């Protein structure tokens, strides 16, 4: 930012940089954080990333002998459990980001006009 920049413009740019930094951190977290959960019988385990993309699946040896419907049910249960964990984490992050956006907009609105 230059010395001849209007103070209000400089303040908005500082807050925009702050918000951009937080958004970059959130994207990095979504790419790197994982959520692993199993079905109730712990015969199937899945891992999702912060985007809810499937990253890994474990199916216990011998489970396939119980039939495709059983495996499907247990896989879906594990997916739902992992998805719930990921959603809970992302909701907490969203609340934190919303609070920062509220703080930024309040700060900018409260600044005296020159």
mmCIF file with all atom_site columns, C-alpha atoms in Angstrom:
data_model
loop_
_atom_site.group_PDB
_atom_site.id
_atom_site.type_symbol
_atom_site.label_atom_id
_atom_site.label_alt_id
_atom_site.label_comp_id
_atom_site.label_asym_id
_atom_site.label_entity_id
_atom_site.label_seq_id
_atom_site.pdbx_PDB_ins_code
_atom_site.Cartn_x
_atom_site.Cartn_y
_atom_site.Cartn_z
_atom_site.occupancy
_atom_site.B_iso_or_equiv
_atom_site.pdbx_formal_charge
_atom_site.auth_seq_id
_atom_site.auth_comp_id
_atom_site.auth_asym_id
_atom_site.auth_atom_id
_atom_site.pdbx_PDB_model_num
ATOM 1   C CA . UNK A 1 1   ? 0.000   0.000   0.000  1.00 0.00 ? 1   UNK A CA 1
ATOM 2   C CA . UNK A 1 2   ? 1.303   3.406   -0.901 1.00 0.00 ? 2   UNK A CA 1
ATOM 3   C CA . UNK A 1 3   ? 1.682   6.467   1.308  1.00 0.00 ? 3   UNK A CA 1
ATOM 4   C CA . UNK A 1 4   ? -0.638  8.511   -0.906 1.00 0.00 ? 4   UNK A CA 1
ATOM 5   C CA . UNK A 1 5   ? -3.512  6.024   -0.569 1.00 0.00 ? 5   UNK A CA 1
ATOM 6   C CA . UNK A 1 6   ? -6.657  7.296   1.100  1.00 0.00 ? 6   UNK A CA 1
ATOM 7   C CA . UNK A 1 7   ? -6.868  5.950   4.693  1.00 0.00 ? 7   UNK A CA 1
ATOM 8   C CA . UNK A 1 8   ? -10.300 4.384   4.127  1.00 0.00 ? 8   UNK A CA 1
ATOM 9   C CA . UNK A 1 9   ? -9.069  2.546   1.044  1.00 0.00 ? 9   UNK A CA 1
ATOM 10  C CA . UNK A 1 10  ? -6.009  1.349   2.956  1.00 0.00 ? 10  UNK A CA 1
ATOM 11  C CA . UNK A 1 11  ? -8.241  0.099   5.800  1.00 0.00 ? 11  UNK A CA 1
ATOM 12  C CA . UNK A 1 12  ? -10.489 -1.804  3.389  1.00 0.00 ? 12  UNK A CA 1
ATOM 13  C CA . UNK A 1 13  ? -7.473  -3.361  1.682  1.00 0.00 ? 13  UNK A CA 1
ATOM 14  C CA . UNK A 1 14  ? -6.006  -4.448  5.040  1.00 0.00 ? 14  UNK A CA 1
ATOM 15  C CA . UNK A 1 15  ? -9.274  -6.103  5.992  1.00 0.00 ? 15  UNK A CA 1
ATOM 16  C CA . UNK A 1 16  ? -9.555  -7.730  2.552  1.00 0.00 ? 16  UNK A CA 1
ATOM 17  C CA . UNK A 1 17  ? -6.038  -9.142  2.964  1.00 0.00 ? 17  UNK A CA 1
ATOM 18  C CA . UNK A 1 18  ? -7.007  -10.462 6.399  1.00 0.00 ? 18  UNK A CA 1
ATOM 19  C CA . UNK A 1 19  ? -10.093 -12.157 4.985  1.00 0.00 ? 19  UNK A CA 1
ATOM 20  C CA . UNK A 1 20  ? -8.152  -13.569 2.032  1.00 0.00 ? 20  UNK A CA 1
ATOM 21  C CA . UNK A 1 21  ? -5.593  -15.032 4.423  1.00 0.00 ? 21  UNK A CA 1
ATOM 22  C CA . UNK A 1 22  ? -8.333  -16.704 6.467  1.00 0.00 ? 22  UNK A CA 1
ATOM 23  C CA . UNK A 1 23  ? -9.938  -18.128 3.335  1.00 0.00 ? 23  UNK A CA 1
ATOM 24  C CA . UNK A 1 24  ? -6.582  -19.484 2.140  1.00 0.00 ? 24  UNK A CA 1
ATOM 25  C CA . UNK A 1 25  ? -6.058  -21.134 5.537  1.00 0.00 ? 25  UNK A CA 1
ATOM 26  C CA . UNK A 1 26  ? -9.518  -22.691 5.317  1.00 0.00 ? 26  UNK A CA 1
ATOM 27  C CA . UNK A 1 27  ? -8.866  -24.120 1.847  1.00 0.00 ? 27  UNK A CA 1
ATOM 28  C CA . UNK A 1 28  ? -5.566  -25.579 3.007  1.00 0.00 ? 28  UNK A CA 1
ATOM 29  C CA . UNK A 1 29  ? -7.312  -27.134 5.988  1.00 0.00 ? 29  UNK A CA 1
ATOM 30  C CA . UNK A 1 30  ? -10.028 -28.616 3.779  1.00 0.00 ? 30  UNK A CA 1
ATOM 31  C CA . UNK A 1 31  ? -7.381  -30.132 1.524  1.00 0.00 ? 31  UNK A CA 1
ATOM 32  C CA . UNK A 1 32  ? -5.264  -31.567 4.335  1.00 0.00 ? 32  UNK A CA 1
ATOM 33  C CA . UNK A 1 33  ? -7.621  -32.447 7.191  1.00 0.00 ? 33  UNK A CA 1
ATOM 34  C CA . UNK A 1 34  ? -9.175  -35.916 7.154  1.00 0.00 ? 34  UNK A CA 1
ATOM 35  C CA . UNK A 1 35  ? -12.161 -37.468 8.870  1.00 0.00 ? 35  UNK A CA 1
ATOM 36  C CA . UNK A 1 36  ? -12.170 -41.211 9.469  1.00 0.00 ? 36  UNK A CA 1
ATOM 37  C CA . UNK A 1 37  ? -15.145 -43.174 10.752 1.00 0.00 ? 37  UNK A CA 1
ATOM 38  C CA . UNK A 1 38  ? -16.328 -46.749 10.854 1.00 0.00 ? 38  UNK A CA 1
ATOM 39  C CA . UNK A 1 39  ? -19.613 -48.584 10.893 1.00 0.00 ? 39  UNK A CA 1
ATOM 40  C CA . UNK A 1 40  ? -20.978 -49.809 14.232 1.00 0.00 ? 40  UNK A CA 1
ATOM 41  C CA . UNK A 1 41  ? -19.395 -53.248 13.833 1.00 0.00 ? 41  UNK A CA 1
ATOM 42  C CA . UNK A 1 42  ? -16.077 -51.636 12.835 1.00 0.00 ? 42  UNK A CA 1
ATOM 43  C CA . UNK A 1 43  ? -15.770 -53.823 9.750  1.00 0.00 ? 43  UNK A CA 1
ATOM 44  C CA . UNK A 1 44  ? -15.730 -50.903 7.306  1.00 0.00 ? 44  UNK A CA 1
ATOM 45  C CA . UNK A 1 45  ? -13.785 -47.674 7.721  1.00 0.00 ? 45  UNK A CA 1
ATOM 46  C CA . UNK A 1 46  ? -13.734 -44.673 5.397  1.00 0.00 ? 46  UNK A CA 1
ATOM 47  C CA . UNK A 1 47  ? -11.691 -41.496 5.294  1.00 0.00 ? 47  UNK A CA 1
ATOM 48  C CA . UNK A 1 48  ? -12.933 -38.232 3.799  1.00 0.00 ? 48  UNK A CA 1
ATOM 49  C CA . UNK A 1 49  ? -11.103 -34.944 3.362  1.00 0.00 ? 49  UNK A CA 1
ATOM 50  C CA . UNK A 1 50  ? -12.530 -31.537 4.201  1.00 0.00 ? 50  UNK A CA 1
ATOM 51  C CA . UNK A 1 51  ? -14.228 -31.383 0.805  1.00 0.00 ? 51  UNK A CA 1
ATOM 52  C CA . UNK A 1 52  ? -16.067 -34.604 1.701  1.00 0.00 ? 52  UNK A CA 1
ATOM 53  C CA . UNK A 1 53  ? -14.109 -36.477 -0.978 1.00 0.00 ? 53  UNK A CA 1
ATOM 54  C CA . UNK A 1 54  ? -13.482 -40.147 -0.316 1.00 0.00 ? 54  UNK A CA 1
ATOM 55  C CA . UNK A 1 55  ? -9.764  -40.664 0.289  1.00 0.00 ? 55  UNK A CA 1
ATOM 56  C CA . UNK A 1 56  ? -9.566  -44.211 1.690  1.00 0.00 ? 56  UNK A CA 1
ATOM 57  C CA . UNK A 1 57  ? -11.719 -47.283 2.365  1.00 0.00 ? 57  UNK A CA 1
ATOM 58  C CA . UNK A 1 58  ? -10.986 -50.286 4.542  1.00 0.00 ? 58  UNK A CA 1
ATOM 59  C CA . UNK A 1 59  ? -13.151 -53.408 4.330  1.00 0.00 ? 59  UNK A CA 1
ATOM 60  C CA . UNK A 1 60  ? -12.371 -56.129 6.841  1.00 0.00 ? 60  UNK A CA 1
ATOM 61  C CA . UNK A 1 61  ? -11.175 -59.431 5.402  1.00 0.00 ? 61  UNK A CA 1
ATOM 62  C CA . UNK A 1 62  ? -14.051 -61.839 4.945  1.00 0.00 ? 62  UNK A CA 1
ATOM 63  C CA . UNK A 1 63  ? -16.789 -59.183 5.022  1.00 0.00 ? 63  UNK A CA 1
ATOM 64  C CA . UNK A 1 64  ? -17.533 -59.631 1.326  1.00 0.00 ? 64  UNK A CA 1
ATOM 65  C CA . UNK A 1 65  ? -18.745 -63.165 2.109  1.00 0.00 ? 65  UNK A CA 1
ATOM 66  C CA . UNK A 1 66  ? -21.742 -61.636 3.883  1.00 0.00 ? 66  UNK A CA 1
ATOM 67  C CA . UNK A 1 67  ? -23.026 -60.303 0.574  1.00 0.00 ? 67  UNK A CA 1
ATOM 68  C CA . UNK A 1 68  ? -23.078 -57.041 -1.289 1.00 0.00 ? 68  UNK A CA 1
ATOM 69  C CA . UNK A 1 69  ? -26.105 -55.632 0.568  1.00 0.00 ? 69  UNK A CA 1
ATOM 70  C CA . UNK A 1 70  ? -24.390 -56.059 3.942  1.00 0.00 ? 70  UNK A CA 1
ATOM 71  C CA . UNK A 1 71  ? -21.201 -54.469 2.653  1.00 0.00 ? 71  UNK A CA 1
ATOM 72  C CA . UNK A 1 72  ? -23.202 -51.651 1.068  1.00 0.00 ? 72  UNK A CA 1
ATOM 73  C CA . UNK A 1 73  ? -25.095 -50.971 4.315  1.00 0.00 ? 73  UNK A CA 1
ATOM 74  C CA . UNK A 1 74  ? -21.915 -50.933 6.390  1.00 0.00 ? 74  UNK A CA 1
ATOM 75  C CA . UNK A 1 75  ? -20.098 -48.772 3.848  1.00 0.00 ? 75  UNK A CA 1
ATOM 76  C CA . UNK A 1 76  ? -22.972 -46.291 3.814  1.00 0.00 ? 76  UNK A CA 1
ATOM 77  C CA . UNK A 1 77  ? -23.022 -46.216 7.616  1.00 0.00 ? 77  UNK A CA 1
ATOM 78  C CA . UNK A 1 78  ? -19.294 -45.483 7.764  1.00 0.00 ? 78  UNK A CA 1
ATOM 79  C CA . UNK A 1 79  ? -19.677 -42.789 5.084  1.00 0.00 ? 79  UNK A CA 1
ATOM 80  C CA . UNK A 1 80  ? -22.513 -41.147 6.997  1.00 0.00 ? 80  UNK A CA 1
ATOM 81  C CA . UNK A 1 81  ? -20.454 -41.154 10.196 1.00 0.00 ? 81  UNK A CA 1
ATOM 82  C CA . UNK A 1 82  ? -17.400 -39.629 8.498  1.00 0.00 ? 82  UNK A CA 1
ATOM 83  C CA . UNK A 1 83  ? -19.580 -37.115 6.681  1.00 0.00 ? 83  UNK A CA 1
ATOM 84  C CA . UNK A 1 84  ? -21.143 -36.058 9.994  1.00 0.00 ? 84  UNK A CA 1
ATOM 85  C CA . UNK A 1 85  ? -17.693 -35.478 11.515 1.00 0.00 ? 85  UNK A CA 1
ATOM 86  C CA . UNK A 1 86  ? -16.541 -33.471 8.494  1.00 0.00 ? 86  UNK A CA 1
ATOM 87  C CA . UNK A 1 87  ? -19.734 -31.412 8.469  1.00 0.00 ? 87  UNK A CA 1
ATOM 88  C CA . UNK A 1 88  ? -19.426 -30.620 12.172 1.00 0.00 ? 88  UNK A CA 1
ATOM 89  C CA . UNK A 1 89  ? -15.858 -29.419 11.729 1.00 0.00 ? 89  UNK A CA 1
ATOM 90  C CA . UNK A 1 90  ? -16.664 -27.344 8.655  1.00 0.00 ? 90  UNK A CA 1
ATOM 91  C CA . UNK A 1 91  ? -19.691 -25.767 10.377 1.00 0.00 ? 91  UNK A CA 1
ATOM 92  C CA . UNK A 1 92  ? -17.451 -24.689 13.270 1.00 0.00 ? 92  UNK A CA 1
ATOM 93  C CA . UNK A 1 93  ? -15.009 -23.176 10.787 1.00 0.00 ? 93  UNK A CA 1
ATOM 94  C CA . UNK A 1 94  ? -17.853 -21.433 8.966  1.00 0.00 ? 94  UNK A CA 1
ATOM 95  C CA . UNK A 1 95  ? -19.073 -19.910 12.231 1.00 0.00 ? 95  UNK A CA 1
ATOM 96  C CA . UNK A 1 96  ? -15.554 -18.660 12.949 1.00 0.00 ? 96  UNK A CA 1
ATOM 97  C CA . UNK A 1 97  ? -15.286 -17.127 9.461  1.00 0.00 ? 97  UNK A CA 1
ATOM 98  C CA . UNK A 1 98  ? -18.730 -15.539 9.773  1.00 0.00 ? 98  UNK A CA 1
ATOM 99  C CA . UNK A 1 99  ? -17.660 -13.960 13.062 1.00 0.00 ? 99  UNK A CA 1
ATOM 100 C CA . UNK A 1 100 ? -14.554 -12.514 11.413 1.00 0.00 ? 100 UNK A CA 1
ATOM 101 C CA . UNK A 1 101 ? -16.576 -11.133 8.494  1.00 0.00 ? 101 UNK A CA 1
ATOM 102 C CA . UNK A 1 102 ? -18.994 -9.542  10.961 1.00 0.00 ? 102 UNK A CA 1
ATOM 103 C CA . UNK A 1 103 ? -16.060 -8.039  12.860 1.00 0.00 ? 103 UNK A CA 1
ATOM 104 C CA . UNK A 1 104 ? -14.515 -6.694  9.651  1.00 0.00 ? 104 UNK A CA 1
ATOM 105 C CA . UNK A 1 105 ? -17.733 -5.126  8.391  1.00 0.00 ? 105 UNK A CA 1
ATOM 106 C CA . UNK A 1 106 ? -18.478 -3.642  11.820 1.00 0.00 ? 106 UNK A CA 1
ATOM 107 C CA . UNK A 1 107 ? -14.959 -2.204  12.069 1.00 0.00 ? 107 UNK A CA 1
ATOM 108 C CA . UNK A 1 108 ? -15.232 -0.646  8.620  1.00 0.00 ? 108 UNK A CA 1
ATOM 109 C CA . UNK A 1 109 ? -18.709 0.740   9.285  1.00 0.00 ? 109 UNK A CA 1
ATOM 110 C CA . UNK A 1 110 ? -17.637 2.229   12.622 1.00 0.00 ? 110 UNK A CA 1
ATOM 111 C CA . UNK A 1 111 ? -14.622 4.081   11.220 1.00 0.00 ? 111 UNK A CA 1
ATOM 112 C CA . UNK A 1 112 ? -15.178 7.848   11.227 1.00 0.00 ? 112 UNK A CA 1
ATOM 113 C CA . UNK A 1 113 ? -15.383 9.395   7.749  1.00 0.00 ? 113 UNK A CA 1
ATOM 114 C CA . UNK A 1 114 ? -12.733 11.969  6.877  1.00 0.00 ? 114 UNK A CA 1
#
